[in-house]
Coordinates of C-alpha atoms and ligand atoms in Angstrom, one line a residue:
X1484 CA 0.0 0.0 0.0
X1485 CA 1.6 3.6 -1.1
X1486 CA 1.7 5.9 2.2
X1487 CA 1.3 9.4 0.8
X1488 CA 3.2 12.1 2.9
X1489 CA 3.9 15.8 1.8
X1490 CA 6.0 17.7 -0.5
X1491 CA 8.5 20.1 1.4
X1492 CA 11.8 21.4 0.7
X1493 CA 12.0 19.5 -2.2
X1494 CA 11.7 16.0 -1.4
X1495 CA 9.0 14.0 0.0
X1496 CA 8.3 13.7 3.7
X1497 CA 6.5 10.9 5.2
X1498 CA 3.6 12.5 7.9
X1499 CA 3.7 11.3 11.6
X1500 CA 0.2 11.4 13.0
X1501 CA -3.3 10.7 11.5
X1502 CA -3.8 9.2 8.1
X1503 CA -6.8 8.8 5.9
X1504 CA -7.6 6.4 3.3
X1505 CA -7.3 7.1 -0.5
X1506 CA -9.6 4.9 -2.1
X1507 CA -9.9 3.8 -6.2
X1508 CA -13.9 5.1 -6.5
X1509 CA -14.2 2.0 -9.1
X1510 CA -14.0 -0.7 -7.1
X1511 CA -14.5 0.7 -3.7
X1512 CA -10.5 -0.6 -2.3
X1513 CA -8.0 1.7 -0.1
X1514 CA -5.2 2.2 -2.5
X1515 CA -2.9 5.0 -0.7
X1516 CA -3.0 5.8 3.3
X1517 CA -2.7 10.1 3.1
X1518 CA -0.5 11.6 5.7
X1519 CA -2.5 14.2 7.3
X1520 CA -0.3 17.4 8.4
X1521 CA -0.1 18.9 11.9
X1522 CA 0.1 22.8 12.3
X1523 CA 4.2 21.9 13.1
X1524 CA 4.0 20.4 9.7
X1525 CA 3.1 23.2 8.0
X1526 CA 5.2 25.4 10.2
X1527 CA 8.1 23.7 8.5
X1528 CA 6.8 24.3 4.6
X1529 CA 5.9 28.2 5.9
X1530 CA 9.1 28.8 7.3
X1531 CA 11.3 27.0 4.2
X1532 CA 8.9 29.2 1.6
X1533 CA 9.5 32.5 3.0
X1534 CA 13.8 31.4 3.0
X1535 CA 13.0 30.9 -0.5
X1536 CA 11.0 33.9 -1.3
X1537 CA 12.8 36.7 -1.7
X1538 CA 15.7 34.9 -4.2
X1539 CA 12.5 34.0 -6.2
X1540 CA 11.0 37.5 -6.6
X1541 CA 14.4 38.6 -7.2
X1542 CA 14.3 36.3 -10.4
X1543 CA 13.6 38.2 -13.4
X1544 CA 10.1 37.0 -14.8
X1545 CA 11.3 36.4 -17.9
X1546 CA 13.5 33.5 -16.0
X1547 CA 10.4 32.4 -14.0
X1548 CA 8.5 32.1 -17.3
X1549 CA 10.9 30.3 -18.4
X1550 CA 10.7 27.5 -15.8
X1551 CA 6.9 27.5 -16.7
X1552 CA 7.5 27.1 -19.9
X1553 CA 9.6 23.6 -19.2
X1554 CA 6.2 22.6 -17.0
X1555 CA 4.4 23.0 -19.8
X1556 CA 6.8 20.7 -21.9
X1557 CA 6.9 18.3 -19.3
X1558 CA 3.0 18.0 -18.5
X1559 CA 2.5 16.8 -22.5
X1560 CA 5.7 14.6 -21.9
X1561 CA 3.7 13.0 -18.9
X1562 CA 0.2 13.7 -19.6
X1563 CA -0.4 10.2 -20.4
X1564 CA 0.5 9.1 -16.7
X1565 CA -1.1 12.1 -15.0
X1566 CA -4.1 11.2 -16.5
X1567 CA -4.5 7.9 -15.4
X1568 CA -3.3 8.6 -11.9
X1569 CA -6.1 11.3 -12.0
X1570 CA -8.7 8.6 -12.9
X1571 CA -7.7 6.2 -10.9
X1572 CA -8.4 8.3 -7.5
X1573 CA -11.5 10.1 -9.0
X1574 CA -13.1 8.0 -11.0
X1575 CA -13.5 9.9 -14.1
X1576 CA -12.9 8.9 -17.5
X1577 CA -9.4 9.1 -18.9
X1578 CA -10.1 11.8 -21.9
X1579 CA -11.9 13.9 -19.0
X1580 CA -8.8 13.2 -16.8
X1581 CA -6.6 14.7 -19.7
X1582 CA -8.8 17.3 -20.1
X1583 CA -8.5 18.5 -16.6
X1584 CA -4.7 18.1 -17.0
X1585 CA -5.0 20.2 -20.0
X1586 CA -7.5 23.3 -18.8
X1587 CA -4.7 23.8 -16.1
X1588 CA -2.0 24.1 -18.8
X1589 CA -3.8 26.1 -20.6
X1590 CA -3.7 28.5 -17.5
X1591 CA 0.1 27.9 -17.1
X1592 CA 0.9 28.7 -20.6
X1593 CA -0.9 32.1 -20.0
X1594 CA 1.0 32.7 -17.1
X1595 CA 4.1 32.7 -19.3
X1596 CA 2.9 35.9 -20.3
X1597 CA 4.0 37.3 -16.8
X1598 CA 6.5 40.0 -17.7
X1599 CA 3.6 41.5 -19.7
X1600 CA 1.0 41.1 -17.0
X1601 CA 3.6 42.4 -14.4
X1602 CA 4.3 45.3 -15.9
X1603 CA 3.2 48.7 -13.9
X1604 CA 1.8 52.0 -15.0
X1605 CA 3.9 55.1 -15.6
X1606 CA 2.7 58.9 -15.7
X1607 CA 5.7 61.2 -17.0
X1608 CA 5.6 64.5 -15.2
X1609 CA 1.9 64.2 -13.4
X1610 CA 3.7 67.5 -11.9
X1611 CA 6.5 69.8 -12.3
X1612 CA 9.9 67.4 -12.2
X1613 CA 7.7 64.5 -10.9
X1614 CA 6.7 61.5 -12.7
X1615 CA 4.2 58.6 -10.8
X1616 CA 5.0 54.9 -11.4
X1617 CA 3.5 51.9 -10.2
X1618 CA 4.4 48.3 -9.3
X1619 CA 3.2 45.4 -8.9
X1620 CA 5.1 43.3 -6.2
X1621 CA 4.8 39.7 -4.8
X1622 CA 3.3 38.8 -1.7
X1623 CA 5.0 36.4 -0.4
X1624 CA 4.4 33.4 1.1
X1625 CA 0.7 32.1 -0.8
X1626 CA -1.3 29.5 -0.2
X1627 CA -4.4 27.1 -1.3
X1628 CA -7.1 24.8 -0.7
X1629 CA -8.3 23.1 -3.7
X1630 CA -11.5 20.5 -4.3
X1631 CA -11.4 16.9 -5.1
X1632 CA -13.4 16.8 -8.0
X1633 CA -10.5 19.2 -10.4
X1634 CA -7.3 17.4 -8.8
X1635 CA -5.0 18.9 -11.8
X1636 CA -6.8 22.0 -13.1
X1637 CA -7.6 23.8 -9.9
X1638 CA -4.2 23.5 -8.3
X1639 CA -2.3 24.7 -11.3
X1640 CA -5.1 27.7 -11.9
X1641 CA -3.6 29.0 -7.8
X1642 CA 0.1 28.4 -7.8
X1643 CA 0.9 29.2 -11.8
X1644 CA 0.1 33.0 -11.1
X1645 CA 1.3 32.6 -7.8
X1646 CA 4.5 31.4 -8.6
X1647 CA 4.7 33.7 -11.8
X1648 CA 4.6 36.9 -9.6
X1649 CA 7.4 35.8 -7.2
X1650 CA 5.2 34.5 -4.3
X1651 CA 6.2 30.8 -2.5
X1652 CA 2.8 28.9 -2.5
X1653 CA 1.8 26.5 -0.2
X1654 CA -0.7 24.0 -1.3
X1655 CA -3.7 22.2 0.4
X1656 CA -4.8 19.4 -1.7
X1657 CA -8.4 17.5 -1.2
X1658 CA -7.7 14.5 0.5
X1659 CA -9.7 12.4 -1.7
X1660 CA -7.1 12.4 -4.9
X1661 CA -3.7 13.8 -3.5
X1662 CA -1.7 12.1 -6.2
X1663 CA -1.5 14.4 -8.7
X1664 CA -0.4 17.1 -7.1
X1665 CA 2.4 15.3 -5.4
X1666 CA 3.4 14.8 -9.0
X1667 CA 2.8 18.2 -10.4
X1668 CA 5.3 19.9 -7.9
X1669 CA 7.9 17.1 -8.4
X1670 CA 7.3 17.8 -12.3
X1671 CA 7.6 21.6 -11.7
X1672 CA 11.0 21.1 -9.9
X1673 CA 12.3 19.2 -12.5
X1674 CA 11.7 21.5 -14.8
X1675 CA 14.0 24.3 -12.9
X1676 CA 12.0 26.0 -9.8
X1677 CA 13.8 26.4 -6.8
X1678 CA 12.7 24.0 -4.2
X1679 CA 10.5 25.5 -1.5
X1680 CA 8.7 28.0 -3.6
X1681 CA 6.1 25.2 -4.5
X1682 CA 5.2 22.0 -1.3
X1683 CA 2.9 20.4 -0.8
X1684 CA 1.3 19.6 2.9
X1685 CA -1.4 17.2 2.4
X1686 CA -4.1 16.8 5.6
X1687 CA -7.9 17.7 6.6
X1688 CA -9.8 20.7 8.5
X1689 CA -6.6 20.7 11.2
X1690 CA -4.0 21.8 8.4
X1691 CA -6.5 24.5 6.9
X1692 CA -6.8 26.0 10.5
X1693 CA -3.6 26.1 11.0
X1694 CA -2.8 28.0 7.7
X1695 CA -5.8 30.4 8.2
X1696 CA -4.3 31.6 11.0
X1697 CA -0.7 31.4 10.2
X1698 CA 0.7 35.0 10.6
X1699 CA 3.0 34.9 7.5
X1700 CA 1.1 33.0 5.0
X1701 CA -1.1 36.3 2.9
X1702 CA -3.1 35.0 1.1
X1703 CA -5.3 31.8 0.4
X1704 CA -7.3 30.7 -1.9
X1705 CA -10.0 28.6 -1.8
X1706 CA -12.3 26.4 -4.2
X1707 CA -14.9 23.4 -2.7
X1708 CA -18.4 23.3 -1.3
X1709 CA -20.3 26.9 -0.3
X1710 CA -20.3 26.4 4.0
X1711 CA -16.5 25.9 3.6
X1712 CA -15.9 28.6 1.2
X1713 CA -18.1 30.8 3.8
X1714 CA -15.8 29.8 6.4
X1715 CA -12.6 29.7 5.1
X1716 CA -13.0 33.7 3.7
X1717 CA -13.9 34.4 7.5
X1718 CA -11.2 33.4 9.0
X1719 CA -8.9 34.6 6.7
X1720 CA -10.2 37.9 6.4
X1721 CA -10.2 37.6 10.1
X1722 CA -6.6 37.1 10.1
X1723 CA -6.2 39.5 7.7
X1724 CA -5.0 37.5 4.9
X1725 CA -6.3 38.1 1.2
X1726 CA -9.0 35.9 0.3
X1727 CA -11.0 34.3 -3.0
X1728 CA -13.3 31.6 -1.9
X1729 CA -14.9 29.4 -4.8
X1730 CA -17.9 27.9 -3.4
X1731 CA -21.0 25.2 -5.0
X1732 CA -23.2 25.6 -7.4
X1733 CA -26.8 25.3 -9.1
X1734 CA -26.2 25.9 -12.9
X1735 CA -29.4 26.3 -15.0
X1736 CA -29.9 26.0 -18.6
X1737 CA -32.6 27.7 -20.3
X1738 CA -34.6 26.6 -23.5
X1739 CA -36.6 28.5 -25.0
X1740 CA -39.4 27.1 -27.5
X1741 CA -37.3 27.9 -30.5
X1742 CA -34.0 26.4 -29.7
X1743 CA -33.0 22.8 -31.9
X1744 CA -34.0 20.3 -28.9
X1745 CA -31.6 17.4 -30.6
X1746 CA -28.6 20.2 -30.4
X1747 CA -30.1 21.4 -26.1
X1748 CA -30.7 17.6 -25.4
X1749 CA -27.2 16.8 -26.3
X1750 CA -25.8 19.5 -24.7
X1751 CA -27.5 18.5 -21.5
X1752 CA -26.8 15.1 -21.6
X1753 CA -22.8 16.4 -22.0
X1754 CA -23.1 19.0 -18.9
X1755 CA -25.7 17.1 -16.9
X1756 CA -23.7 13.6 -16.4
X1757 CA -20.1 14.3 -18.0
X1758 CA -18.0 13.5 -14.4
X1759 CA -20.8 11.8 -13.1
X1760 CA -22.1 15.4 -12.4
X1761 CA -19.4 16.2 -10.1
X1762 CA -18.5 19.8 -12.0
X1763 CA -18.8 22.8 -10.3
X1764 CA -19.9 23.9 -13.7
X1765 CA -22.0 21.1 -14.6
X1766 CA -25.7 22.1 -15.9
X1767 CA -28.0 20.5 -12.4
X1768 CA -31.4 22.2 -13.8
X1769 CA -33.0 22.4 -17.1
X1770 CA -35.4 24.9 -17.5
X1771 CA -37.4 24.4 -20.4
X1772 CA -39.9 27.5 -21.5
X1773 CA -43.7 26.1 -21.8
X1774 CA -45.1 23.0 -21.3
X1775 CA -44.3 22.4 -25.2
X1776 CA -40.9 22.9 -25.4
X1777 CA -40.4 20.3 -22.1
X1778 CA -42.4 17.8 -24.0
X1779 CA -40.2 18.0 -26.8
X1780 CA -37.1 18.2 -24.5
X1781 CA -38.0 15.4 -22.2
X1782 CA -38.6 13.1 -25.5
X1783 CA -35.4 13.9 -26.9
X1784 CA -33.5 13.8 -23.8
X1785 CA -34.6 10.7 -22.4
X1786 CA -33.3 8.2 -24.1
X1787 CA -30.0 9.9 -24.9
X1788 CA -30.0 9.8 -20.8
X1789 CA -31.0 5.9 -21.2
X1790 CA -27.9 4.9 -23.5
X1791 CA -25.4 6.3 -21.1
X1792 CA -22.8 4.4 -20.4
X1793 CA -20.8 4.1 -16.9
X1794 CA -18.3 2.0 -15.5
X1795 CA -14.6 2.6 -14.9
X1796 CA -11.9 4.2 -16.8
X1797 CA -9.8 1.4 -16.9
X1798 CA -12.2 -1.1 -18.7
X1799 CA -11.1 -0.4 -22.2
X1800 CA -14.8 0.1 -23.0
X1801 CA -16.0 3.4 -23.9
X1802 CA -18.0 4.8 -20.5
X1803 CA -19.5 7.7 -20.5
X1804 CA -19.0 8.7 -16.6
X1805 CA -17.1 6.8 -13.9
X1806 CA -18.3 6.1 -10.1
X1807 CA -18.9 8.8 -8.0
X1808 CA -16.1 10.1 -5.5
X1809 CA -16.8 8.2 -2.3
X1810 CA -19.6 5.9 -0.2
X1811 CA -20.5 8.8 1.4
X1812 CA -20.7 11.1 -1.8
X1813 CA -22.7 8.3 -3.5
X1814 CA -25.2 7.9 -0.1
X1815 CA -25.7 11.4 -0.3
X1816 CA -27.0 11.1 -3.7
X1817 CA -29.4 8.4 -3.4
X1818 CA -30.6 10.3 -0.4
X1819 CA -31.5 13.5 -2.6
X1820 CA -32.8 11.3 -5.3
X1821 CA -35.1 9.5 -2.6
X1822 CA -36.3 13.0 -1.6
X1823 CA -37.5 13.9 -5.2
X1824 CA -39.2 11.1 -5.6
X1825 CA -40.9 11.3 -2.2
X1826 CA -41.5 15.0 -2.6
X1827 CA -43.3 14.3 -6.2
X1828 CA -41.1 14.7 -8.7
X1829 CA -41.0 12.2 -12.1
X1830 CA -38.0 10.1 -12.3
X1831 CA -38.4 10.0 -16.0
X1832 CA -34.8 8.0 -16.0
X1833 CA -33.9 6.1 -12.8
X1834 CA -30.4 4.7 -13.3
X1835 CA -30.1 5.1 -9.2
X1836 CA -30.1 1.6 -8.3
X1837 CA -27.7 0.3 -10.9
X1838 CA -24.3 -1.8 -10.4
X1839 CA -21.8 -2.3 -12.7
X1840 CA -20.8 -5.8 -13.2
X1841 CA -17.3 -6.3 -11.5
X1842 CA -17.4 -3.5 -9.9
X1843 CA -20.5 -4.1 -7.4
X1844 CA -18.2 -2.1 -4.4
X1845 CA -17.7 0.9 -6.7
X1846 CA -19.3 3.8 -5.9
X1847 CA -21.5 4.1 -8.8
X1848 CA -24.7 5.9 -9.5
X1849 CA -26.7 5.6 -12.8
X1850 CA -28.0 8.8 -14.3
X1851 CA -31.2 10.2 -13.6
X1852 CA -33.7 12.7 -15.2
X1853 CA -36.4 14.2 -12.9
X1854 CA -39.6 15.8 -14.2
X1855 CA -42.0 18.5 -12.7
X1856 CA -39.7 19.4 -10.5
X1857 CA -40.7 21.6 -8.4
X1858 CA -39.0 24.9 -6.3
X1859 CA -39.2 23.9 -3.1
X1860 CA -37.8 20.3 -3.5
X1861 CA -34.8 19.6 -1.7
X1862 CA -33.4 18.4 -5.5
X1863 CA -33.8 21.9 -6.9
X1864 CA -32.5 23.7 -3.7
X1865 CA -29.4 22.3 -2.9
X1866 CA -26.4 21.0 -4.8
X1867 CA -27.0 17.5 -5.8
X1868 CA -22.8 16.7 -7.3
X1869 CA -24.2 13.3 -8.9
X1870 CA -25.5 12.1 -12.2
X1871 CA -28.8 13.9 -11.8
X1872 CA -30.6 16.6 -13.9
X1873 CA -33.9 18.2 -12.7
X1874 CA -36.3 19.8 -15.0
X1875 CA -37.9 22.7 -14.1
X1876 CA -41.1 23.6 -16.3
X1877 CA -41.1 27.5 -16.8
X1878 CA -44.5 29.1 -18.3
X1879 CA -42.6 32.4 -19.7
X1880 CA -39.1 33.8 -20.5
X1881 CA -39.7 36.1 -17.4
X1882 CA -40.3 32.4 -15.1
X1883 CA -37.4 30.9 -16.6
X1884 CA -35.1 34.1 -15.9
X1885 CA -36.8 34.5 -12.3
X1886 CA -35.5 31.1 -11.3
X1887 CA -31.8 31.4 -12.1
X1888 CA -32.0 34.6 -10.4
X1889 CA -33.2 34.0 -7.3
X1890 CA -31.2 30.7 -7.0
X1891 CA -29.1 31.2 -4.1
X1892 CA -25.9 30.4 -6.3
X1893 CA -24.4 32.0 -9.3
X1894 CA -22.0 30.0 -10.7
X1895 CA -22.6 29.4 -14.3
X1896 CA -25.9 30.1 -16.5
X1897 CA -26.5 28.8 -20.4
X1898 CA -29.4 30.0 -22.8
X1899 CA -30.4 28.0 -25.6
X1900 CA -32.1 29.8 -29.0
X1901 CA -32.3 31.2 -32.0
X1902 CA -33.4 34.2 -30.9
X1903 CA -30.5 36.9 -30.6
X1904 CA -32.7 39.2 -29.0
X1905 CA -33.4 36.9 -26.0
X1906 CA -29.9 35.3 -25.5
X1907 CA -28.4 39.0 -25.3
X1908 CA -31.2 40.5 -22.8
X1909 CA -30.4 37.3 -20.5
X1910 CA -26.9 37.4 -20.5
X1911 CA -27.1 41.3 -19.7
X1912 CA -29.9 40.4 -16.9
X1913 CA -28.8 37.2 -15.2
X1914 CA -27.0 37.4 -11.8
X1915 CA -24.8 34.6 -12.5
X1916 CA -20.9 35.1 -13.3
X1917 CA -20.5 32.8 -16.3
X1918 CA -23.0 33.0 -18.8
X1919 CA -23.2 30.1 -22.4
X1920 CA -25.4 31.3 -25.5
X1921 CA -26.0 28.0 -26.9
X1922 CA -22.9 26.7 -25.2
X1923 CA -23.8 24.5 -21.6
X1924 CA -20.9 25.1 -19.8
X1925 CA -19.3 28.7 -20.2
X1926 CA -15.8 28.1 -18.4
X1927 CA -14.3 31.3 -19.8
X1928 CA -10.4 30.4 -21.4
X1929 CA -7.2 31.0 -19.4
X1930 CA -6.7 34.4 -20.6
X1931 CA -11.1 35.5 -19.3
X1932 CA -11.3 35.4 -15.9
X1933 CA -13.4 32.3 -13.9
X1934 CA -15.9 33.3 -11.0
X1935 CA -19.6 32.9 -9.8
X1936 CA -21.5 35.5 -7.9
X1937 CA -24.2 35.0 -4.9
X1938 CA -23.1 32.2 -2.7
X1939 CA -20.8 30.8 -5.6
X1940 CA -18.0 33.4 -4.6
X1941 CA -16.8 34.9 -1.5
X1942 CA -14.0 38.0 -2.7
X1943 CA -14.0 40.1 -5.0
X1944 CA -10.8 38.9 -7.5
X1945 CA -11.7 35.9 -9.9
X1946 CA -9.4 33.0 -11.0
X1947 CA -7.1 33.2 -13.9
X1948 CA -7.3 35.7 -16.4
X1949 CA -5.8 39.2 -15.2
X1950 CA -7.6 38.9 -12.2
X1951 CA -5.3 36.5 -11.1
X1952 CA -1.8 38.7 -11.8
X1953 CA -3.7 41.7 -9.6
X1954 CA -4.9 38.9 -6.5
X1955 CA -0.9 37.2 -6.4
X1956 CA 0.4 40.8 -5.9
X1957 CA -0.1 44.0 -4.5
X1958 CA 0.4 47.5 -5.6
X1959 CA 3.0 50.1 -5.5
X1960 CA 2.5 53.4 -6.3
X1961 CA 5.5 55.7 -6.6
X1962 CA 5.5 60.0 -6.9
X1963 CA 8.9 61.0 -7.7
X1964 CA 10.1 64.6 -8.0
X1965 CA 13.5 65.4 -9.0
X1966 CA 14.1 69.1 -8.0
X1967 CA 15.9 71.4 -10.2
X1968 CA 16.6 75.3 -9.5
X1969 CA 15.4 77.3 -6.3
X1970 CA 14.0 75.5 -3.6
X1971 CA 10.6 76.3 -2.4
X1972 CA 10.0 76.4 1.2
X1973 CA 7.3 74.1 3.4
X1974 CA 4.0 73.3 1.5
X1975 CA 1.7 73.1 4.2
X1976 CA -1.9 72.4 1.9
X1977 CA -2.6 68.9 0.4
X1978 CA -0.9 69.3 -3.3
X1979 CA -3.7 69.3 -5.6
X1980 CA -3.7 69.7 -9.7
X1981 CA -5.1 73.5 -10.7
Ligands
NAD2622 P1 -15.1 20.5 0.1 O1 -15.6 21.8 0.5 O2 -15.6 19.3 0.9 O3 -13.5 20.4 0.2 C1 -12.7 21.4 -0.4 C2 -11.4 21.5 0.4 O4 -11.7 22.0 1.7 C3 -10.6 20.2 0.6 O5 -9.3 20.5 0.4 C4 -11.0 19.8 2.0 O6 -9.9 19.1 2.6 C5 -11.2 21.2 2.7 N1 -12.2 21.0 3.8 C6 -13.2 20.2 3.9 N2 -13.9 20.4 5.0 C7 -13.3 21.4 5.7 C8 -13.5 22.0 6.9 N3 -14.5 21.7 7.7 N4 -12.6 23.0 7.3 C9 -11.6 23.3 6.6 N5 -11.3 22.7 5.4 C10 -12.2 21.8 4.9 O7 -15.4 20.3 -1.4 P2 -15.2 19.0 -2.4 O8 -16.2 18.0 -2.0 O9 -13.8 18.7 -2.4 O10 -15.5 19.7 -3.8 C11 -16.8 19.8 -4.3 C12 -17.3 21.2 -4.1 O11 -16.5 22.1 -4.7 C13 -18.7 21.4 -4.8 O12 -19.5 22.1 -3.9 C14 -18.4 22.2 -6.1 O13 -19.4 22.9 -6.6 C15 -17.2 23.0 -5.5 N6 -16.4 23.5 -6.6 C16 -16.5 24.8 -6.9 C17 -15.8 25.4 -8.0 C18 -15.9 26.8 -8.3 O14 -15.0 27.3 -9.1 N7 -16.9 27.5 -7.8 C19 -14.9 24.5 -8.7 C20 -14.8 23.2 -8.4 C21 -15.6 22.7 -7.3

């Protein structure tokens, strides 16, 4: 059995307290025993990153881009077994594996750009003999807390800015699928950063404490479920420490009576299961406009959601979605998908009680599709993370538009039509950060920014995307006069510009 400990100071450290098992979600077995990390654990990690620090921020960031640009080399190089080690502790397929690999490149190979993005703002003579320059400077020592269900993506879219603009980053992986992280730093070493300015500490709610409150850690970032993300931007702020908390999400699709229903059933049958649901960004709710339009979308969604295919990544066979995270993830599930059914709702498709042959201890869940669903059912209200799409009948544009709005979360919307007219007043109106016209899962490229509003983000900075350069640094702002001739004497007024 592989014991998984963390990465600090450049090599790998076995823990020396409590451990949790790492399990393969296909067929239900421990395959790893985590190391979870002590506050003196981290203390360590903290106290090697900010040695480290300074010498990195002195780098030039044309040099630091450099060493990025290696990572990205050396990602394709591997991508085949990062993949794979991806799938094997999540559970989802291997092209979705490589595709999670692959949206965090994407992120690093804009980071490249960071002598461009670090670049400050100059004003010659804003005054008689004085000019005004800023800067943008590192913070320091960084850290983050990433989610199980992105175990490549979401670390690489925190410590490839981080790193970029000089700052040591400390990362918190989920417990759940710590293996690919452990190989992304080891990857990121080899390709020429110093050691220190990237570990790894590996651990549970004890470790997040203890770097909330550490007093030379300045910023954290956060992605995972909504309470958390509450909490988490709490204590930080608390402790003064910069914050971006990524919480959960609700993401409904809207389709109006003139949209192609073959294109809108495909797409939801993509965004609805893909990852056995388990997308922050995955489409939970379809919303179809008049009871017309959800006949037509129920009959040619149905049995597109029928013909799904799951099982594991590794059977050679070509599955749709893999098992579900965990046994508790997958109880959960049936639980909500019990509720619906007892609160009313049509389980058009019920795929709940399904096993995959083998695999009977995997943690597998079957798709469902749910009918008259209703907005008081437990199914519509709270984040599901399972193969299950609801459908929410709307009467009017107006209904369909009231319902993503007053949805406590705002992570990602979609509209689908023909109608430019509609599609431009809803992504204008919505209260939701990430908006798809005819496109079911908006995650903007490396280069846009990434954010939900409401309870799907706590901060104001997004991921990626500029955002990202201004959250890893802070300002400087410089007023410089060189005087020439007579000197004045004391100005006692505040200087302004007549
Ligand atoms: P989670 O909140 O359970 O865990 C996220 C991280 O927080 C993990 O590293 C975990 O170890 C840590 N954590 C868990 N409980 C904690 C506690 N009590 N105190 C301190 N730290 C704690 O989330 P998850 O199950 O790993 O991920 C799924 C959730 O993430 C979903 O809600 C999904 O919508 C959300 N998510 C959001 C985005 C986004 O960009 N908005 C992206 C991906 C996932």
């Amino acid at each position: 059995m592989e014991n998984i400990g963390h990465w600090i100071d450049g090599s790998h450290v076995a823990g020396s307290g409590r451990t949790a098992d790492v399990f393969n979600p296909a067929t239900g077995e421990v395959q790893a025993k985590l190391s979870l990390a002590s506050a003196s654990e981290l203390d360590r990690a903290v106290e090697i990153a900010a040695a480290a620090q300074p010498a990195w921020e002195k780098t030039n960031p044309q040099r630091r881009a450099r060493v990025l640009m290696k990572f990205v080399d050396l990602l394709n190089r591997d991508m085949g077994k990062l993949a794979e080690a991806l799938s094997r502790e999540h559970g989802k397929t291997l092209p979705d594996a490589a595709g999670d690999v692959q949206r965090g490149l994407e992120v690093v190979e804009f980071c490249i750009g960071a002598p461009h993005h670090l670049k400050g703002e100059f004003t010659d003579s804003a005054g008689p003999g004085i000019d005004m320059y800023s800067m943008r400077q590192a913070l320091g020592v960084t850290a983050g807390i990433t989610p199980f269900n992105f175990p490549a993506m979401i670390p690489m879219w925190m410590f490839a800015p981080a790193i970029a603009c000089g700052n040591a980053f400390i990362l918190k992986p989920s417990e759940r699928d710590p293996s690919v992280p452990m190989m992304l730093v080891k990857l990121l070493e080899e390709a020429g950063l110093p050691k220190g300015i990237l570990q790894v500490v590996n651990g549970d709610k004890e470790v997040v404490d203890a770097i909330l409150d550490h007093p030379v850690i300045q910023s954290v970032g956060f992605v995972g479920s909504t309470p958390i993300a509450a909490y988490i931007y709490e204590r930080a702020s608390a402790t003064g420490k910069r914050a971006q908390c990524f919480g959960g999400a609700k993401n409904h699709m809207i389709i109006m009576p003139d949209a192609d229903m073959e294109q809108a059933a495909d797409a939801l049958v993509g965004a609805g299961y893909g990852a056995a649901g388990e997308r922050c960004m995955a489409i939970s709710v379809a919303v179809p406009v008049g009871d017309e339009t959800a006949d037509r979308l129920i009959s040619a969604l149905a049995p597109k959601v029928e013909a799904l295919k799951v099982g594991p990544y590794s059977s050679g066979k070509d599955v749709d979605f893999g098992p579900v995270v965990t046994a508790a993830a997958k109880q959960n599930i049936l639980g909500l998908i019990q509720s619906g059914k007892d609160a009313g709702a049509t389980a058009v498709v019920d795929g709940s009680q399904m096993s995959v042959q083998g695999y009977e201890d995997g943690f597998f869940v079957g798709p469902v599709l749910f009918d008259h669903v209703t907005k008081d059912m437990d199914i519509y209200t709270k984040e599901i993370f399972g193969p299950v799409l609801s459908c929410v009948r709307a009467q009017t544009y107006e209904d369909a538009l009231g319902l993503a709005m007053d949805h406590e979360y705002g992570n990602g919307t979609a509209i689908f039509t023909r109608d430019g007219d509609a599609a431009r007043d809803f992504a204008k109106r919505v209260n939701v950060g990430m908006v798809g016209v005819n496109v079911p899962i908006p995650v903007p490229l490396a280069y846009h920014t990434f954010g939900g509003w409401k309870k799907s983000m706590f901060g104001d900075l997004n991921q990626h995307g500029p955002d990202a350069f201004k959250f890893y640094t802070r300002t400087k702002t410089v007023t410089a006069r060189w005087p020439s001739g007579i000197k004045e004497g004391g100005e006692f007024s505040i200087p302004v510009m007549e």
